[in-house]
C-alpha positions as MATLAB code, in Angstrom:
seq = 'XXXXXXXXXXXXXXXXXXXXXXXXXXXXXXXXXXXXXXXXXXXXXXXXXXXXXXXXXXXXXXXXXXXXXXXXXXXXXXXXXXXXXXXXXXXXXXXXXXXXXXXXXXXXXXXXXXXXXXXXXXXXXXXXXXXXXXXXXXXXXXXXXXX';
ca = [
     -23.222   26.961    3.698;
     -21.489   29.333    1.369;
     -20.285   32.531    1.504;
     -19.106   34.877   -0.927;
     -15.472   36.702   -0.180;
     -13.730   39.270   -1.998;
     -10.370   40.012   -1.651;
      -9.381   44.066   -1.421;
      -6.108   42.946   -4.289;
      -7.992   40.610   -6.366;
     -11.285   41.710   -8.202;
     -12.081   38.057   -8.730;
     -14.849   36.671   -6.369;
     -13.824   33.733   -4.337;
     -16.165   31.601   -2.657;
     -15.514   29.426    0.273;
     -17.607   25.950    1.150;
     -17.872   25.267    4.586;
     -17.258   21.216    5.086;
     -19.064   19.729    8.387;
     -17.010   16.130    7.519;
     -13.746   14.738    9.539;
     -11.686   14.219    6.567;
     -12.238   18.122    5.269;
     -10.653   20.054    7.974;
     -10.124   23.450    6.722;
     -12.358   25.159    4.398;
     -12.193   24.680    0.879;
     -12.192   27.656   -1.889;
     -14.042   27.296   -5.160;
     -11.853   29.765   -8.027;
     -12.684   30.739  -11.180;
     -12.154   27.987  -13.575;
     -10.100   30.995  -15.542;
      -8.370   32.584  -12.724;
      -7.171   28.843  -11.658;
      -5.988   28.716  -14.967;
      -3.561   31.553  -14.958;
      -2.557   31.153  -11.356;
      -1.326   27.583  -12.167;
      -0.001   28.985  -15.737;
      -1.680   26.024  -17.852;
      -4.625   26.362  -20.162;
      -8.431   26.295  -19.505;
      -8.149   23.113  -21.661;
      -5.654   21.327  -19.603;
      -7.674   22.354  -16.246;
     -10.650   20.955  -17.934;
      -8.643   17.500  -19.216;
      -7.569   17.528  -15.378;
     -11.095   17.902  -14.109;
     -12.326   14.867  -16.167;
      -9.437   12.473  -15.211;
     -10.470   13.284  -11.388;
      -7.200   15.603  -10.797;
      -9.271   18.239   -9.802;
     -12.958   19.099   -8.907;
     -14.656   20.868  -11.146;
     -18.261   22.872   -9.453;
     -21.003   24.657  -11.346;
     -22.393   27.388   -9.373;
     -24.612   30.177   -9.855;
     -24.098   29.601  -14.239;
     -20.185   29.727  -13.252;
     -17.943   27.281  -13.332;
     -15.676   26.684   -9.926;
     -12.693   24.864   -9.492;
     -11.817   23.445   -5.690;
      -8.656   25.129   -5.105;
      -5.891   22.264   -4.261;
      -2.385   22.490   -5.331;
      -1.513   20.789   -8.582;
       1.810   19.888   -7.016;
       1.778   17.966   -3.608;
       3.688   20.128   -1.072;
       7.504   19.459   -0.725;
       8.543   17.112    1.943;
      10.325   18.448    4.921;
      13.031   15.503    6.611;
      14.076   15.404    9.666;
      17.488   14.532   10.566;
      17.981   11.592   13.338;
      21.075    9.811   14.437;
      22.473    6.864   13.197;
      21.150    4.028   15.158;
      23.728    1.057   14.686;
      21.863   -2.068   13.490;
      22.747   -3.869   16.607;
      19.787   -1.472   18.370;
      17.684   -1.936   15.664;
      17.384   -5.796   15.414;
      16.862   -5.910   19.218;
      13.878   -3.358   18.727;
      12.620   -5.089   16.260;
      12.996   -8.751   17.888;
      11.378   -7.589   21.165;
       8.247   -6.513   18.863;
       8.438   -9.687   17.041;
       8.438  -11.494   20.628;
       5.741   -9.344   22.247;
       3.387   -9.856   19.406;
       4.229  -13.709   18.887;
       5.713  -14.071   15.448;
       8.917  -15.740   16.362;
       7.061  -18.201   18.334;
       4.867  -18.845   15.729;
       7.477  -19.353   13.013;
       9.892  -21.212   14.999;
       7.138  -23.966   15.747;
       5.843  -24.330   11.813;
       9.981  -24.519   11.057;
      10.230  -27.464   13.360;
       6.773  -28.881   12.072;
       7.941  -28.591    8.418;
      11.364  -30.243    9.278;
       9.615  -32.876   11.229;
       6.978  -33.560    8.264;
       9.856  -33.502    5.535;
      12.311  -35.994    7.901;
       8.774  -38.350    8.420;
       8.270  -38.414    4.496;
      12.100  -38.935    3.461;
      12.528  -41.806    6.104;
       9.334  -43.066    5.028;
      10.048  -42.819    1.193;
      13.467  -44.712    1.687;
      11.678  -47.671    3.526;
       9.279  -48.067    1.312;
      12.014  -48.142   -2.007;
      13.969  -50.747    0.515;
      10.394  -52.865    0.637;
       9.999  -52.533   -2.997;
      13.494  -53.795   -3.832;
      13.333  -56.603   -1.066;
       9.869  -58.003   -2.344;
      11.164  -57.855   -6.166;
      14.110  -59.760   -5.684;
      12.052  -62.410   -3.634;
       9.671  -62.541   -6.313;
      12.575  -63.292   -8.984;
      13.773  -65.973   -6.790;
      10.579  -67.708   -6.602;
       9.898  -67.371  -10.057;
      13.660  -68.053  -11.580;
      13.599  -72.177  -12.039;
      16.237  -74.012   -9.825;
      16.922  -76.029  -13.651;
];
């Protein structure tokens, strides 16, 4: 659905598209590839370049060309100011999330497993270099001659 608008200041038609989607809340205005040009203060060229690299949306309409009308520049930021939380607060927040959704648990018993595993192999490893050694030296004493 689109309707045409005309502003009493501006002699420029302005045409707004009427979105039925979730993720286009507020009617969007399609501008005069020219007017969008001088509002922004950059060349018909560079609003073209932009259109192509997907900055902006270019629309033909009615043998016109349209440009959605978005900001080039993303809004500033407004912060909020909060008070300090000490990091004591913080780690007991975060701990009691950790807890609730099982991640300490979890990583406390694959620590132990992993110790467990690497203790098994080392203790392992060593008996097996202390069977090695004991069956080489009996094999040099059978094999030495008593001459």
């Amino acid at each position: 659905m689109i309707e045409t608008l005309t502003k009493p200041q501006d002699t420029a038609n302005v045409e707004t598209i009427h979105s039925e989607t979730v993720l286009h809340g507020k009617p969007e205005l399609l501008v005069p590839i020219d007017e969008y040009a001088a509002r922004e203060s950059i060349s018909r060229r560079t609003v073209d370049r932009y259109a192509r690299i997907g900055r902006l949306e270019k629309v033909k309409q009615h043998g016109q060309t349209y440009i959605l009308d978005k900001p080039l520049k993303p809004p500033p930021v407004e912060t909020v100011r909060t008070e300090n939380v000490p990091d004591s607060q913080i780690v007991q927040f975060a701990q009691a999330d950790w807890i609730r959704y099982g991640f300490l648990q979890a990583r406390s018993k694959s620590k132990t497993l992993w110790q467990t595993y690497a203790i098994t192999l080392t203790v392992l490893f060593v008996a097996l270099m202390l069977a090695s050694l004991w069956l080489f030296t009996q094999w040099r004493f059978l094999t030495t001659s008593a001459f």
